Coordinates of C-alpha atoms in Angstrom, one line a residue:
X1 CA 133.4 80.5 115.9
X2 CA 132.7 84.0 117.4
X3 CA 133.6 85.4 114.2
X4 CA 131.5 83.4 111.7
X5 CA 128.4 84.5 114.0
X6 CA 129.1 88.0 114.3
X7 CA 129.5 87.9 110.4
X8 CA 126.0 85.1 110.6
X9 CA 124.3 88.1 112.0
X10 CA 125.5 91.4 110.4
X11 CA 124.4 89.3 107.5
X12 CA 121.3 88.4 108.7
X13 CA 120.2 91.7 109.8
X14 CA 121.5 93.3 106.7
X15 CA 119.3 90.7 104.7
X16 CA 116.5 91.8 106.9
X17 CA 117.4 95.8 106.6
X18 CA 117.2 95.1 102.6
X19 CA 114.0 93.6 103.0
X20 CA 112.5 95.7 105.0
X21 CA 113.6 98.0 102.0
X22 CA 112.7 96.4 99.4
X23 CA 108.9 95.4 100.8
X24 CA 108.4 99.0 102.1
X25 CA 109.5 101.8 99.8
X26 CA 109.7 99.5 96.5
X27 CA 106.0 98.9 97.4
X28 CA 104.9 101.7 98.2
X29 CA 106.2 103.5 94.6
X30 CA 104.5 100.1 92.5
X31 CA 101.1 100.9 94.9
X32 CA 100.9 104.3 93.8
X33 CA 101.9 103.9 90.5
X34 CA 99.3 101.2 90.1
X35 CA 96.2 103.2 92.0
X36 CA 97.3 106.2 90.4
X37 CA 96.9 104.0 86.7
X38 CA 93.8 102.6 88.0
X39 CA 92.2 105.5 89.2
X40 CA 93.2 107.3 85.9
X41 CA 92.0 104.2 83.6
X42 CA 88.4 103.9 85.3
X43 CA 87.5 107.8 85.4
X44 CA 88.8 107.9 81.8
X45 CA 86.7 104.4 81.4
X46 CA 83.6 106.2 83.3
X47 CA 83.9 109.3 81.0
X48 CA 84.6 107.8 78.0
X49 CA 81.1 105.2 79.2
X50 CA 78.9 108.1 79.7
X51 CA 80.1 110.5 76.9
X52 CA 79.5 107.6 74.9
X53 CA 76.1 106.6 75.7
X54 CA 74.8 110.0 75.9
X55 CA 76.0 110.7 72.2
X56 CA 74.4 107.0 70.7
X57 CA 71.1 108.0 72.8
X58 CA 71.2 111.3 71.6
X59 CA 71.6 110.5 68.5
X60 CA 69.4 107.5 68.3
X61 CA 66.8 110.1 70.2
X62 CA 66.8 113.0 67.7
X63 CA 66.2 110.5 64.7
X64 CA 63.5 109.4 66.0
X65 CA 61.9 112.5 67.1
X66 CA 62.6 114.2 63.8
X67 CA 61.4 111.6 61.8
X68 CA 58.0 110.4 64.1
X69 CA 57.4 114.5 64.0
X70 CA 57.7 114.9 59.8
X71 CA 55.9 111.3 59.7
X72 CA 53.0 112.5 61.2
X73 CA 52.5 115.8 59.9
X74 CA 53.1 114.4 56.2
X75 CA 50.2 111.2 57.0
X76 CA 47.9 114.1 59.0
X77 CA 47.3 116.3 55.7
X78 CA 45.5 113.8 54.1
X79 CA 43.7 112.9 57.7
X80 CA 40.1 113.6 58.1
X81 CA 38.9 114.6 61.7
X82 CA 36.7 113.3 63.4
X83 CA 38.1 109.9 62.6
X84 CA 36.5 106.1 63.0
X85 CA 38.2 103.4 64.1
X86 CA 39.1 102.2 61.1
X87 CA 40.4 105.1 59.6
X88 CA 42.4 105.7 63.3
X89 CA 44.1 102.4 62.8
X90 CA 44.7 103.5 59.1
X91 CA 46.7 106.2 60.5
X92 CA 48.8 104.2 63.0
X93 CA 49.7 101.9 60.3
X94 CA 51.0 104.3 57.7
X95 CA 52.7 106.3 60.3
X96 CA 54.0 103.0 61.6
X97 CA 55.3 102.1 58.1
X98 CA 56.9 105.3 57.6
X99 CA 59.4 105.7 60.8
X100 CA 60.7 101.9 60.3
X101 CA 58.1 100.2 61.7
X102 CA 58.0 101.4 65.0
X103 CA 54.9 100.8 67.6
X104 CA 52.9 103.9 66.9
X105 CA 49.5 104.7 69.1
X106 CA 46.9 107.3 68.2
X107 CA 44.3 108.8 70.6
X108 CA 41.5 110.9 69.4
X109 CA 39.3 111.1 72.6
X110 CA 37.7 108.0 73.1
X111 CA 39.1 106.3 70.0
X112 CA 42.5 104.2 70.0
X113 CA 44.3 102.5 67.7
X114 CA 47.6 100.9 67.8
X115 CA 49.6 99.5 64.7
X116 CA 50.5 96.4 66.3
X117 CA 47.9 94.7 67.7
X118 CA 49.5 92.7 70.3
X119 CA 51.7 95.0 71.5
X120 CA 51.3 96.2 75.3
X121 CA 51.8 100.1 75.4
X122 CA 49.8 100.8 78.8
X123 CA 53.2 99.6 80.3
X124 CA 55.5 101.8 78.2
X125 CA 53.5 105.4 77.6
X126 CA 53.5 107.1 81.0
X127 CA 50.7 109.1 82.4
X128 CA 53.1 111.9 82.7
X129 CA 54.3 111.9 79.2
X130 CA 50.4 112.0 78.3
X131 CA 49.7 114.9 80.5
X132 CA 52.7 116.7 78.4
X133 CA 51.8 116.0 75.2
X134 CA 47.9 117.0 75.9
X135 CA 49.0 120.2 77.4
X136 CA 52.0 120.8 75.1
X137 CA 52.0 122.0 71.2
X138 CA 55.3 120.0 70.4
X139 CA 56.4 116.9 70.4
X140 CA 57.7 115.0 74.4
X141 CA 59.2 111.9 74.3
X142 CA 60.8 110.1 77.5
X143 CA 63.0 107.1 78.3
X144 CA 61.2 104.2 80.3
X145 CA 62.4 100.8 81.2
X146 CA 59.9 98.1 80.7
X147 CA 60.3 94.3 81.9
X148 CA 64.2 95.4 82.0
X149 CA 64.4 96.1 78.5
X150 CA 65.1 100.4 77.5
X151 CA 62.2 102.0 74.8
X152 CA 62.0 105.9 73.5
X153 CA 58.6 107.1 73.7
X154 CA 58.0 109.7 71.5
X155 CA 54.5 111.6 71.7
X156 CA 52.8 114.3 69.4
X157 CA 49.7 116.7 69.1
X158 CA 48.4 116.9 65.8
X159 CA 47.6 120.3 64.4
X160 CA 46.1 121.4 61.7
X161 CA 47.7 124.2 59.0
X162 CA 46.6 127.3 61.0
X163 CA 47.7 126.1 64.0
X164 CA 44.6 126.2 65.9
X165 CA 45.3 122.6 67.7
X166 CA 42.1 122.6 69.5
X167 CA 39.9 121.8 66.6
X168 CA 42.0 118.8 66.2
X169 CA 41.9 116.7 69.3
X170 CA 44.5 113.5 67.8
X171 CA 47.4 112.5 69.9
X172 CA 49.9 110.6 68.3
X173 CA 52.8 108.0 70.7
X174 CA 55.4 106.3 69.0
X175 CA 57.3 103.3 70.7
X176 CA 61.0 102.6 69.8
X177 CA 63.3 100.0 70.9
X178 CA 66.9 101.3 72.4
X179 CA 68.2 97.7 72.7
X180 CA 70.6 98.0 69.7
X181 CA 71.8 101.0 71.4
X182 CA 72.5 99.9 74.5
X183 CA 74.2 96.9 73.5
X184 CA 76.4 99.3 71.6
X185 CA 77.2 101.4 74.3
X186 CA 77.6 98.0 76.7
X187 CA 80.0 96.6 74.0
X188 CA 81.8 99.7 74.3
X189 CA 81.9 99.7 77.9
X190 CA 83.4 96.3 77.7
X191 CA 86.2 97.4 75.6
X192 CA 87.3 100.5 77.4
X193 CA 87.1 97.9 80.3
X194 CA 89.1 95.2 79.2
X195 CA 91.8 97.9 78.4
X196 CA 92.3 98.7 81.9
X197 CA 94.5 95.5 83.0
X198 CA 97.1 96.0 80.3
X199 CA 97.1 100.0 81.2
X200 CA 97.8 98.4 84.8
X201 CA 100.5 96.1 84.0
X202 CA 102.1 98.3 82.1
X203 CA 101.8 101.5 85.0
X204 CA 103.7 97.7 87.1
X205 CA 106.4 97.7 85.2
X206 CA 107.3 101.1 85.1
X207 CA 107.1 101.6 88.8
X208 CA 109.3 98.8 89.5
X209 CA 111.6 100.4 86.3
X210 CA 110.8 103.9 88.5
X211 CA 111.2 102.1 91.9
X212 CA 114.8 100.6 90.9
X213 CA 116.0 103.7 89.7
X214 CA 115.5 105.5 92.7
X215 CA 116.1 102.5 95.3
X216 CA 119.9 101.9 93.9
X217 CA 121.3 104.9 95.3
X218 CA 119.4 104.8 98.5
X219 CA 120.7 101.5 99.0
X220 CA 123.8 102.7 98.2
X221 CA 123.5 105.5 100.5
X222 CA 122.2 103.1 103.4
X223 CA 125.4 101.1 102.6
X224 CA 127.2 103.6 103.1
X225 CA 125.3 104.8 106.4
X226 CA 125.6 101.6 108.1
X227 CA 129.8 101.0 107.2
X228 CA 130.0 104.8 109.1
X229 CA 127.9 103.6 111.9
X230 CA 130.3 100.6 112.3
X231 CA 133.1 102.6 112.4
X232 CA 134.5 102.8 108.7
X233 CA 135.2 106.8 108.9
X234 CA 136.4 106.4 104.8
X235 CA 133.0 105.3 103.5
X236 CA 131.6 107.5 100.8
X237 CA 128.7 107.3 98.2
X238 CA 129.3 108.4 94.3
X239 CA 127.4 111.1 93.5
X240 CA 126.0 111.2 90.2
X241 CA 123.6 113.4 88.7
X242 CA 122.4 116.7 89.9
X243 CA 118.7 115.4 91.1
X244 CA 117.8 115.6 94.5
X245 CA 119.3 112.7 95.4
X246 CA 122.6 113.2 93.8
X247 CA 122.6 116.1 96.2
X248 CA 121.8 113.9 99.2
X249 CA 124.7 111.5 98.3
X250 CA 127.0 115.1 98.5
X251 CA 125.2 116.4 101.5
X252 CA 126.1 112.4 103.1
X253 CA 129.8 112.9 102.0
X254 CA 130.1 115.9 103.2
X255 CA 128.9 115.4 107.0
X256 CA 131.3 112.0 106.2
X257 CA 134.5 114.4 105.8
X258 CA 133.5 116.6 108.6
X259 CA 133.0 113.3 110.8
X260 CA 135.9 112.2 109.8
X261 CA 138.4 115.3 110.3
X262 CA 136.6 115.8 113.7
X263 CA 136.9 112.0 114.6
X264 CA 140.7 112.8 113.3
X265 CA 141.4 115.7 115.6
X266 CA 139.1 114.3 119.2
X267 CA 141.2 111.0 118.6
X268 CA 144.9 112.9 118.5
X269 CA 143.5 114.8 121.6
X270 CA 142.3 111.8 122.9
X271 CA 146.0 110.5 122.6
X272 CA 147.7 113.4 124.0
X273 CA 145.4 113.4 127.1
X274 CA 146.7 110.1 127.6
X275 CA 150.2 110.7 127.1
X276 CA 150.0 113.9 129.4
X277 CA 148.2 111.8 132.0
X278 CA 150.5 109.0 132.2
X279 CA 154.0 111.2 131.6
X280 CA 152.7 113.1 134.6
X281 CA 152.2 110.5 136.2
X282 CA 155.2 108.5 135.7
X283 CA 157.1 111.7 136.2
X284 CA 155.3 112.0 140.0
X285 CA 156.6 109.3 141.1
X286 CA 160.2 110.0 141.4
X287 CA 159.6 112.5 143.7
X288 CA 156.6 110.9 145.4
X289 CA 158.9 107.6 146.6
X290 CA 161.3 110.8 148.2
X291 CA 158.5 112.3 149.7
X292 CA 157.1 109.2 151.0
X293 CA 160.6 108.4 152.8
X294 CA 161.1 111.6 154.2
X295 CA 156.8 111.8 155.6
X296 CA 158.0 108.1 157.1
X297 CA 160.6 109.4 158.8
X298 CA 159.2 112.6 160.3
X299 CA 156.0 110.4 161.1
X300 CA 158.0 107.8 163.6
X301 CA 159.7 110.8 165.0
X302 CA 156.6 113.4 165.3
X303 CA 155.8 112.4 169.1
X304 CA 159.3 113.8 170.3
X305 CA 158.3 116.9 168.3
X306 CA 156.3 119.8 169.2
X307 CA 152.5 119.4 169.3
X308 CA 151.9 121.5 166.6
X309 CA 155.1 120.3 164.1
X310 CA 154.2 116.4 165.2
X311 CA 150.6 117.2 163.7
X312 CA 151.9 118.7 160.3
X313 CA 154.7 115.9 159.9
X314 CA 151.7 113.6 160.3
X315 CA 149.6 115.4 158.0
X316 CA 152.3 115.7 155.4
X317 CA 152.7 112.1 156.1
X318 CA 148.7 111.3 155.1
X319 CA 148.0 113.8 152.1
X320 CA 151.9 112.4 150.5
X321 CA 150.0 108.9 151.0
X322 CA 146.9 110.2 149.5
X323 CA 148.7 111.6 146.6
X324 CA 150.5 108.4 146.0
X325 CA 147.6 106.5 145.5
X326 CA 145.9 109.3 143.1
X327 CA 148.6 109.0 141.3
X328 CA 148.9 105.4 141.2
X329 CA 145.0 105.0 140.0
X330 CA 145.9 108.4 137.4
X331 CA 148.1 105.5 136.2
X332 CA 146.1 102.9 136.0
X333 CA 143.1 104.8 134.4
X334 CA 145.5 106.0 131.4
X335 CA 146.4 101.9 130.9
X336 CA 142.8 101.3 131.0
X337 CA 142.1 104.1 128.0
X338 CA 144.9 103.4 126.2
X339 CA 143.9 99.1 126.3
X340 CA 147.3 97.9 127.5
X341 CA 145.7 96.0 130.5
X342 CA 145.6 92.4 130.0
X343 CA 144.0 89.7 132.8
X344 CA 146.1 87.5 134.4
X345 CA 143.4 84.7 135.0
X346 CA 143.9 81.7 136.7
X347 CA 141.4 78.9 138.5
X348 CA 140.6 81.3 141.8
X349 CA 139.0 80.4 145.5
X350 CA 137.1 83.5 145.2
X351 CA 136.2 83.3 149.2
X352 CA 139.4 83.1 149.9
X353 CA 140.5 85.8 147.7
X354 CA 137.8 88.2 149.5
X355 CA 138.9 86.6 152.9
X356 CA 142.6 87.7 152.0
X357 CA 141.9 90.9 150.9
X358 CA 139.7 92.0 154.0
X359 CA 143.0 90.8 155.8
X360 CA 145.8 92.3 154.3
X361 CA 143.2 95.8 155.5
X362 CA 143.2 94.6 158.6
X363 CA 139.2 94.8 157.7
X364 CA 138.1 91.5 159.2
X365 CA 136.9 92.4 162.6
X366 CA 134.9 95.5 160.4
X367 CA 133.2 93.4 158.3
X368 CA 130.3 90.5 158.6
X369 CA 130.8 88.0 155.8
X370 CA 128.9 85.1 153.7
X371 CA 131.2 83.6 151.9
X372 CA 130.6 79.9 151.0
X373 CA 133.3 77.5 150.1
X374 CA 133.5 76.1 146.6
X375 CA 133.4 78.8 144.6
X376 CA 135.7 79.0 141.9
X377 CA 136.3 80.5 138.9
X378 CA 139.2 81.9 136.4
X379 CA 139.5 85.2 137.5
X380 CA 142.6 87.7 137.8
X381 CA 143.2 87.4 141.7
X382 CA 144.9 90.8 142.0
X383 CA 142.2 92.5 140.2
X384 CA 139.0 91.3 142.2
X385 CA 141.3 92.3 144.9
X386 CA 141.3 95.6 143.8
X387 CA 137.2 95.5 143.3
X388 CA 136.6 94.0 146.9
X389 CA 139.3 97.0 148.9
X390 CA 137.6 99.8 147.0
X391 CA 134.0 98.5 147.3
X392 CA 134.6 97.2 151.4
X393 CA 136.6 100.8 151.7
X394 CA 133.9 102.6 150.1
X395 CA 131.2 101.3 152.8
X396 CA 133.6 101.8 155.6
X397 CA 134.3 104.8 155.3
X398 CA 130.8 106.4 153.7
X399 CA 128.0 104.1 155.4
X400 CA 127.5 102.9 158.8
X401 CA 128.1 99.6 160.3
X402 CA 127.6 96.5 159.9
X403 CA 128.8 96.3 156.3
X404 CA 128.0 92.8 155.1
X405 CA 129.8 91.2 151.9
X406 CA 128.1 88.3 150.6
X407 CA 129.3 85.6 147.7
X408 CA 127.3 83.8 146.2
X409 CA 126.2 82.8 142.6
X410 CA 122.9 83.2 140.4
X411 CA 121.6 81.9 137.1
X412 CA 119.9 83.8 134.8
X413 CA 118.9 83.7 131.1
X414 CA 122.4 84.9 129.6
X415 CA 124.1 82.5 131.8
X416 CA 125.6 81.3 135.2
X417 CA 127.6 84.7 137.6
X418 CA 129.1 84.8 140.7
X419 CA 127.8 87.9 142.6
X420 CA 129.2 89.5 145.4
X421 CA 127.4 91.8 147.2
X422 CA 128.7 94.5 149.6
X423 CA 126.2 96.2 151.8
X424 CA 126.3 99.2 154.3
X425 CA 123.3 100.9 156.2
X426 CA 124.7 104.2 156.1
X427 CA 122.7 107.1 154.7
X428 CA 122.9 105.5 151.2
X429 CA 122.8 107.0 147.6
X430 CA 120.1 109.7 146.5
X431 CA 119.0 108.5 142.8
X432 CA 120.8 111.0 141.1
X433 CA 124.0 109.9 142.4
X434 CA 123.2 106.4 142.1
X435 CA 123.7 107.0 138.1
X436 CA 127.0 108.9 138.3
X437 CA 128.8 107.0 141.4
X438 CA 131.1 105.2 138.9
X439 CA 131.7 108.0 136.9
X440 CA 135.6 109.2 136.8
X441 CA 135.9 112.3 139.6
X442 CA 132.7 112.0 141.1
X443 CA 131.6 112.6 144.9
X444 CA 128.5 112.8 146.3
X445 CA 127.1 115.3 148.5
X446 CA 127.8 115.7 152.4
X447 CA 125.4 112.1 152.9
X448 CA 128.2 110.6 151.8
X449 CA 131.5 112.3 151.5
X450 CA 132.7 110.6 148.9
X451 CA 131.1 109.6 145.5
X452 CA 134.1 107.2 144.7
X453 CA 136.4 106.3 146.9
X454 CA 139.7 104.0 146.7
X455 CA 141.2 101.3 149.2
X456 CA 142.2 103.8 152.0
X457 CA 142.5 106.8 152.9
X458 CA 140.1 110.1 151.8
X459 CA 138.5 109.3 148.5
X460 CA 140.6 110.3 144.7
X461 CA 136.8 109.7 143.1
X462 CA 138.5 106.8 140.7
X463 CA 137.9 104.0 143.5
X464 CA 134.9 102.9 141.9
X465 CA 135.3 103.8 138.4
X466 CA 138.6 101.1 138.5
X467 CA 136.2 98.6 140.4
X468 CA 134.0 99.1 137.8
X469 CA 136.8 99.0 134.8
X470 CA 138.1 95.7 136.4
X471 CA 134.4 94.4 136.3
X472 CA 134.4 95.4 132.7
X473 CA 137.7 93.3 131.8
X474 CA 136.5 90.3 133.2
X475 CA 133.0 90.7 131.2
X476 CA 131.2 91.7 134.2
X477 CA 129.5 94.9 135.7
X478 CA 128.7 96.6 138.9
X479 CA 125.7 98.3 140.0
X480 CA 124.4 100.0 142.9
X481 CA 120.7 100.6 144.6
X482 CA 119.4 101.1 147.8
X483 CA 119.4 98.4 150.8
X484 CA 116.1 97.5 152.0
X485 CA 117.0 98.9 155.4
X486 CA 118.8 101.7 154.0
X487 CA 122.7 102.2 152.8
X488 CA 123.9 101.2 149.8
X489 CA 124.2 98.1 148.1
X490 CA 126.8 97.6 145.5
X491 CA 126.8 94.5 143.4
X492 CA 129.6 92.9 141.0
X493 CA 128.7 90.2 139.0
X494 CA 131.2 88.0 137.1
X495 CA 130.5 85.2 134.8
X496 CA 131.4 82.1 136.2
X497 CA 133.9 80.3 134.3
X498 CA 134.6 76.9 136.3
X499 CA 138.0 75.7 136.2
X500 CA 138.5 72.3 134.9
X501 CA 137.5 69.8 137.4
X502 CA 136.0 72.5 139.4
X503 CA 133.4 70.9 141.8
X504 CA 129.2 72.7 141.3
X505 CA 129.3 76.2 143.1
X506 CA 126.8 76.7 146.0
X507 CA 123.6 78.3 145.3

């Protein structure tokens, strides 16, 4: 069951890492493909719009110019000045007729005639473009916009042969209707326009042509990250190519190889640390167990001995103990590293199991206790026995009385623990040694005189980093802070696994 949803959720995260993928740099790529297309497609659209227009205008523009200008001068030779009204409107008509039947208006001062009739031109010939043509000597024209609709207002002086255009006093407008012309440029608009989806589906596709091309060896490379993460030292990616990806995927197998020797070589030192540690060990202990018997001996004999031979008998006597234990916990730190420890867990009375410890220390009168009846749980008795002698020793010997254990159990989100709590209020723990107390070696400053201690005796600075070990194996911990009224307060917590038939533990 454990395994299906370990594999439930590597899958499900890996699902999620390839979304996360595929919706961030897959999307980005088709985005700036597509805004880089659409960008390109309207300014070449906008361009394309305004280089057209200008050229149809243009063009539309000059013909009429030209042919208003030759229009007039070819009907003015044959025009008499001063003019009536009849012969005024005469004029208009024949220029009118001339230039395609264009709106043409002529002014000779107060005289006006227009070809058509019914036409409105007070709307479409500008004061300004009158000003210019009665100051100028060649022909103005100017674009207007009347009731929505564009016209090309194209005015002239007449002159006579000899240029003197005074003596002629005739001003001749001519009205033409850009409609066709902007409908031609609109409809031209509208094609460039409708060309811009397929230019934009098409710049789509090739991102996500572009996209898949460079996302398959990414994946592959993140593949190949994540297996070397987990622990799979031989994963490697295929390099193909010699862009600058293919040199990523070498640069990746590469740092793989040099992982991967250098995991080689720390893991066969590793090994040999362990062997050296425990063969030493094992090899101490011969002549430890002859030591021990002969500082027993010359301790029960060192008060019929000199004062100052009874006190080194005795002092061989304590530091051979003290070496016996280091290299008993030497010993059991190497089967911790090298994972031969296995629990030994049985249905336990844990107050009793703290009770019998204290005991077997002689510890009882030392130490107040809480310890509630009921609670049980499958532990390894000889192991929390270990816990409870180096976490009671530790406050013994390092705080100041009265050290209180207290048992007791606590629910919380990730389940129901047992906690047992061993307080002191001694000097305590300064911060800074609060984070390294269960580290292997340790030992605080002069506060404290030991950082770590074991179950009796001066401190080897493994006591607490075995408690802690022996936490561990049980799939529990052990922390430390400060007591309210000063000391320290160390903590093991233990999930509570009830025995069958094991009656509700005491809150």
């Amino acid at each position: 069951m454990t395994r299906r949803d370990e594999g439930g959720t590597y899958g499900a995260a890996s699902a999620r890492r390839s979304l996360r993928l595929l919706v961030g740099l897959r999307s980005r790529l088709v985005v700036a493909f597509v805004v880089v297309a659409l960008i390109s497609a309207v300014t070449a659209t906008a361009l394309a719009y305004r280089e057209a227009r200008t050229a149809v205008l243009q063009r539309a523009q000059n013909a009429t110019v030209n042919d208003f200008r030759e229009r007039v001068g070819t009907v003015a030779a044959d025009f008499d000045v001063p003019p009536d009204q009849r012969s005024l409107s005469r004029f208009t008509a024949q220029v009118s007729e001339g230039i395609g039947g264009k709106i043409v208006v002529a002014h000779y001062q107060d005289l006006v005639a227009v070809s058509d009739s019914l036409a409105d031109t007070e709307g479409r010939i500008t004061t300004e473009l009158r000003t210019a043509v009665m100051t100028g000597d060649d022909a103005e024209f100017q674009r207007v916009v009347w009731r929505g609709e564009p016209y090309l207002v194209v005015g002239t002086p007449v002159t006579f042969a000899d240029g003197d255009r005074s003596a002629s006093g005739l001003e001749v407008f001519a009205i033409a209707d850009l409609r066709a012309e902007r409908d031609d440029t609109a409809a031209l608009l509208d094609s460039v326009r409708d060309g811009i989806a397929p230019v934009v589906l098409l710049a789509a596709v090739l991102a996500l042509l572009a996209a898949r091309t460079v996302l398959r060896p990414v994946r592959k490379l993140g593949r190949a990250t994540r297996e070397l993460a987990s622990g799979d030292l031989g994963s490697r990616v295929a390099v193909s190519g010699h862009d600058e990806l293919a040199e990523l995927a070498r640069t990746f197998n590469e740092t793989a190889d040099a992982l991967q020797h250098s995991d080689a070589e720390l893991r066969e030192q590793e090994a040999k640390a362990r062997r050296f540690v425990a063969d030493v060990s094992h090899e101490l202990r011969t002549p430890l167990a002859a030591m021990t018997m002969v500082a027993t001996v010359l301790d029960e004999d060192a008060d019929q001995l000199p004062p100052d031979a009874a006190r080194a008998a005795r002092t061989v006597g304590a530091e051979t103990a003290r070496l016996s234990r280091l290299v008993e916990d030497l010993m059991e730190i190497s089967r911790f590293d090298a994972k031969a420890v296995r629990l030994n867990a049985a249905g336990t009375d844990l107050a009793d199991t703290v009770r019998a410890s204290l005991a077997l220390r002689g510890w009882t009168d030392r130490v107040r206790t809480h310890l509630p009846e009921g609670v049980r749980a499958v532990v390894d008795r000889r192991r929390i026995d270990v816990i409870v002698a180096n976490l009671v020793g530790n406050a013994l010997r390092h705080g100041a009385p009265p050290v209180t254990v207290t048992l007791g159990t606590a629910l919380s989100a990730d389940g129901e623990w047992v906690t047992l709590e061993v307080a002191d209020h001694g000097p305590g723990l300064p911060p800074e040694a609060r984070e390294r107390v269960f580290d292997r070696f340790y030992k605080a400053d002069a506060a404290r005189t030991r950082g770590a201690a074991d179950d009796s005796g001066q401190g080897s600075g493994l006591g607490t980093a075995i408690a802690l070990e022996n936490a561990r194996l049980h799939g529990g911990t052990i922390d430390v802070t400060a007591g309210p009224e000063g000391g320290a307060v160390f903590t093991l917590r233990l999930p509570l696994r009830r025995t069958e038939g094991s009656p509700e533990c005491p809150e």
